[in-house]
Each structure stands twice: as C-alpha cells, then as structure tokens.
C-alpha cells in the first residue's frame, strides 16, 4: 500500500486540529462551568478570581483541583443549614430551666415538680397560663390580683371556675 505523503500530512493536520479544537472547547466549557459554580458557592470576588485563574493556568486538570478545594456547600445550601440551625436553637430556647433548681421545665407548667418553685400563674378568670409579673390577662382582659394567692388556692379557684 502506497499512500501519498501529502494526503497523509493533510490527514494528520485535520486530526490534530480537530483534537486541539476539542480540547479548547472542553477547556472553555470547564472555565464557564467553574465561573458559574463558584458564583453559587462564594460571593468573595477573590475566591472567584482564584478559581478562574486555576482553570485558566491548568487547562483541564485545574478542574480536579477546583473540585477538591471548592466550598462544600452552595450559598443556597448554606442558607438552608443556617435556617435549620436557627430553628433548632429556637426549639432549645423554648425549653426553659427552673429558676429554683435548674431542671428542664415545660412551657405550660405553673410549678416546678422538683423544687415547687412557682413558675407561672393561672388567670383567675379564664384559666390560661400567665407570666408571674402580668397583672392583666392578655387572653380575657381581666385584671389579676396583685397579691398572689398560694398556688394551691389558685389551682382550686381554677377548678371551681371550670365547674361553673
Ligand atoms: Zn425546680
Ligand atoms: Zn384570662
């Protein structure tokens, strides 16, 4: 088989230019992808520039380094995580500790079952749970006694109210 060297040269030239343009296209798409990806992960322009330079200076291979060092979470994911943490914290804050013995108490308890410290009071009119310093019920609008009765007396009163 005898191939004309001129034709062979042309074939090699075409193959090479095809290969080169494929690599350039790949490189370009990597650069565009990285720019878009880093924008969703960091607002820091320095980090953005660094990622951009990385894939420019190290064509193709820069992407692997970028994958290793890029921020784990996108800004959106970070925001979600922060929201979840905040919700968790709020949940924890809701749980109070008894001012007397420090044990966990529920929101709607009026007495600490461990040390019998008074935590909240009951509205003398509607029976809703009120904070101790309130002298007016925010639910029914009835004024509360300034001098607190004993807890037991108030509990009885509440029972009586319920019976009516
Ligand atoms: Zn207690
Ligand atoms: Zn009330």
Short mmCIF file of C-alpha atoms and ligand atoms in Angstrom, two decimals:
data_model
loop_
_atom_site.label_atom_id
_atom_site.label_comp_id
_atom_site.label_asym_id
_atom_site.label_seq_id
_atom_site.Cartn_x
_atom_site.Cartn_y
_atom_site.Cartn_z
CA UNK A 1 0.00 0.00 0.00
CA UNK A 2 1.42 3.29 -1.00
CA UNK A 3 -0.14 6.43 0.49
CA UNK A 4 0.71 9.79 -0.91
CA UNK A 5 2.71 11.61 1.83
CA UNK A 6 0.85 14.80 1.01
CA UNK A 7 -2.52 13.15 1.81
CA UNK A 8 -1.11 11.61 4.98
CA UNK A 9 0.11 15.03 6.07
CA UNK A 10 -3.32 16.51 5.47
CA UNK A 11 -4.99 13.76 7.47
CA UNK A 12 -2.61 14.30 10.38
CA UNK A 13 -3.21 18.06 10.19
CA UNK A 14 -7.00 17.65 10.23
CA UNK A 15 -6.86 15.14 13.06
CA UNK A 16 -4.59 17.38 15.10
CA UNK A 17 -6.72 20.48 14.60
CA UNK A 18 -9.86 18.51 15.48
CA UNK A 19 -8.18 17.25 18.64
CA UNK A 20 -6.95 20.72 19.55
CA UNK A 21 -10.33 22.33 19.00
CA UNK A 22 -11.99 19.61 21.05
CA UNK A 23 -9.59 20.26 23.93
CA UNK A 24 -10.04 24.04 23.61
CA UNK A 25 -13.82 23.63 23.62
CA UNK A 26 -13.59 21.39 26.68
CA UNK A 27 -11.31 23.90 28.39
CA UNK A 28 -13.70 26.75 27.60
CA UNK A 29 -16.70 24.87 28.94
CA UNK A 30 -14.78 24.00 32.09
CA UNK A 31 -13.95 27.68 32.58
CA UNK A 32 -17.57 28.72 32.10
CA UNK A 33 -18.80 25.92 34.37
CA UNK A 34 -16.32 26.90 37.10
CA UNK A 35 -17.30 30.57 36.90
CA UNK A 36 -20.96 29.63 37.30
CA UNK A 37 -20.26 27.09 40.02
CA UNK A 38 -18.06 29.35 42.14
CA UNK A 39 -20.66 32.13 41.88
CA UNK A 40 -23.20 29.85 43.52
CA UNK A 41 -20.73 28.95 46.27
CA UNK A 42 -18.95 32.15 47.20
CA UNK A 43 -19.60 35.86 46.94
CA UNK A 44 -15.95 36.63 47.58
CA UNK A 45 -14.53 38.08 44.31
CA UNK A 46 -11.04 36.93 45.33
CA UNK A 47 -12.15 33.31 45.59
CA UNK A 48 -13.88 33.67 42.23
CA UNK A 49 -10.75 35.09 40.58
CA UNK A 50 -8.59 32.35 42.12
CA UNK A 51 -10.85 29.58 40.80
CA UNK A 52 -10.92 31.25 37.38
CA UNK A 53 -7.11 31.51 37.27
CA UNK A 54 -6.76 27.91 38.40
CA UNK A 55 -8.68 26.53 35.42
CA UNK A 56 -7.03 29.02 33.03
CA UNK A 57 -3.47 28.23 34.11
CA UNK A 58 -4.07 24.48 34.42
CA UNK A 59 -6.27 23.58 31.45
CA UNK A 60 -8.47 20.51 32.08
CA UNK A 61 -6.53 19.41 35.20
CA UNK A 62 -7.40 22.59 37.08
CA UNK A 63 -10.95 21.29 37.36
CA UNK A 64 -9.85 18.39 39.58
CA UNK A 65 -8.03 20.76 41.93
CA UNK A 66 -11.07 23.01 41.87
CA UNK A 67 -13.33 20.10 42.83
CA UNK A 68 -11.13 19.38 45.83
CA UNK A 69 -10.79 22.92 47.13
CA UNK A 70 -14.15 24.47 46.24
CA UNK A 71 -16.54 25.33 49.13
CA UNK A 72 -18.60 22.27 50.04
CA UNK A 73 -21.94 23.99 50.09
CA UNK A 74 -23.56 26.41 47.72
CA UNK A 75 -24.78 29.69 49.17
CA UNK A 76 -28.31 28.32 48.93
CA UNK A 77 -27.37 25.20 50.91
CA UNK A 78 -25.51 27.30 53.49
CA UNK A 79 -28.61 29.42 53.92
CA UNK A 80 -30.73 26.31 54.42
CA UNK A 81 -28.31 24.93 57.00
CA UNK A 82 -28.31 28.24 58.86
CA UNK A 83 -32.11 28.25 58.88
CA UNK A 84 -32.24 24.71 60.25
CA UNK A 85 -29.72 25.55 62.96
CA UNK A 86 -31.68 28.62 63.92
CA UNK A 87 -34.90 26.61 64.18
CA UNK A 88 -33.09 24.07 66.36
CA UNK A 89 -31.75 26.82 68.61
CA UNK A 90 -35.19 28.35 68.95
CA UNK A 91 -36.54 24.95 69.90
CA UNK A 92 -33.86 24.68 72.56
CA UNK A 93 -34.51 28.20 73.81
CA UNK A 94 -38.16 27.35 74.24
CA UNK A 95 -37.19 24.74 76.78
CA UNK A 96 -36.68 26.63 79.99
CA UNK A 97 -34.90 25.79 83.16
CA UNK A 98 -36.48 26.10 86.56
CA UNK A 99 -35.19 29.25 88.29
CA UNK A 100 -35.13 27.29 91.54
CA UNK A 101 -33.40 24.01 90.76
CA UNK A 102 -32.31 24.39 87.13
CA UNK A 103 -34.18 21.33 85.87
CA UNK A 104 -35.90 21.42 82.48
CA UNK A 105 -39.47 22.62 82.72
CA UNK A 106 -42.24 22.74 80.16
CA UNK A 107 -43.69 25.97 78.83
CA UNK A 108 -47.10 25.39 80.35
CA UNK A 109 -46.12 24.39 83.87
CA UNK A 110 -47.06 26.68 86.70
CA UNK A 111 -44.94 24.92 89.30
CA UNK A 112 -41.65 23.08 89.22
CA UNK A 113 -42.42 19.48 90.20
CA UNK A 114 -38.97 19.05 91.68
CA UNK A 115 -38.50 22.08 93.93
CA UNK A 116 -42.04 23.51 93.88
CA UNK A 117 -40.88 26.91 92.69
CA UNK A 118 -43.69 28.93 91.25
CA UNK A 119 -43.05 29.46 87.54
CA UNK A 120 -46.30 30.81 86.13
CA UNK A 121 -49.79 31.61 87.30
CA UNK A 122 -53.28 30.88 86.08
CA UNK A 123 -55.70 33.60 85.05
CA UNK A 124 -58.35 33.88 87.75
CA UNK A 125 -60.96 34.39 85.09
CA UNK A 126 -60.21 32.26 82.02
CA UNK A 127 -57.68 29.81 83.40
CA UNK A 128 -54.99 30.48 80.79
CA UNK A 129 -51.38 30.38 81.88
CA UNK A 130 -49.84 33.79 82.56
CA UNK A 131 -46.35 35.05 83.35
CA UNK A 132 -45.91 35.93 87.01
CA UNK A 133 -45.45 39.71 86.60
CA UNK A 134 -48.55 40.17 84.44
CA UNK A 135 -51.38 41.85 86.33
CA UNK A 136 -53.76 41.73 83.41
CA UNK A 137 -54.72 38.65 81.43
CA UNK A 138 -53.86 39.14 77.74
CA UNK A 139 -56.42 36.48 76.77
CA UNK A 140 -59.56 37.65 78.53
CA UNK A 141 -58.55 41.12 79.70
CA UNK A 142 -59.39 40.57 83.35
CA UNK A 143 -57.12 42.17 85.92
CA UNK A 144 -55.25 39.75 88.18
CA UNK A 145 -54.84 40.04 91.92
CA UNK A 146 -51.75 41.97 92.83
CA UNK A 147 -51.12 39.74 95.84
CA UNK A 148 -50.61 36.23 94.65
CA UNK A 149 -52.59 33.56 96.35
CA UNK A 150 -50.86 30.31 97.09
CA UNK A 151 -50.59 28.02 94.13
CA UNK A 152 -52.97 25.56 95.63
CA UNK A 153 -55.62 28.20 96.21
CA UNK A 154 -55.29 29.40 92.68
CA UNK A 155 -55.48 25.87 91.34
CA UNK A 156 -58.67 25.35 93.36
CA UNK A 157 -60.10 28.56 92.04
CA UNK A 158 -59.39 27.38 88.53
CA UNK A 159 -61.14 24.10 89.28
CA UNK A 160 -64.15 25.98 90.66
CA UNK A 161 -64.25 28.17 87.58
CA UNK A 162 -64.26 25.10 85.40
CA UNK A 163 -67.15 23.57 87.30
CA UNK A 164 -69.36 26.56 86.69
ZN1 LIG B 1 -37.26 23.47 90.29
ZN1 LIG B 2 -57.85 35.40 81.46
#
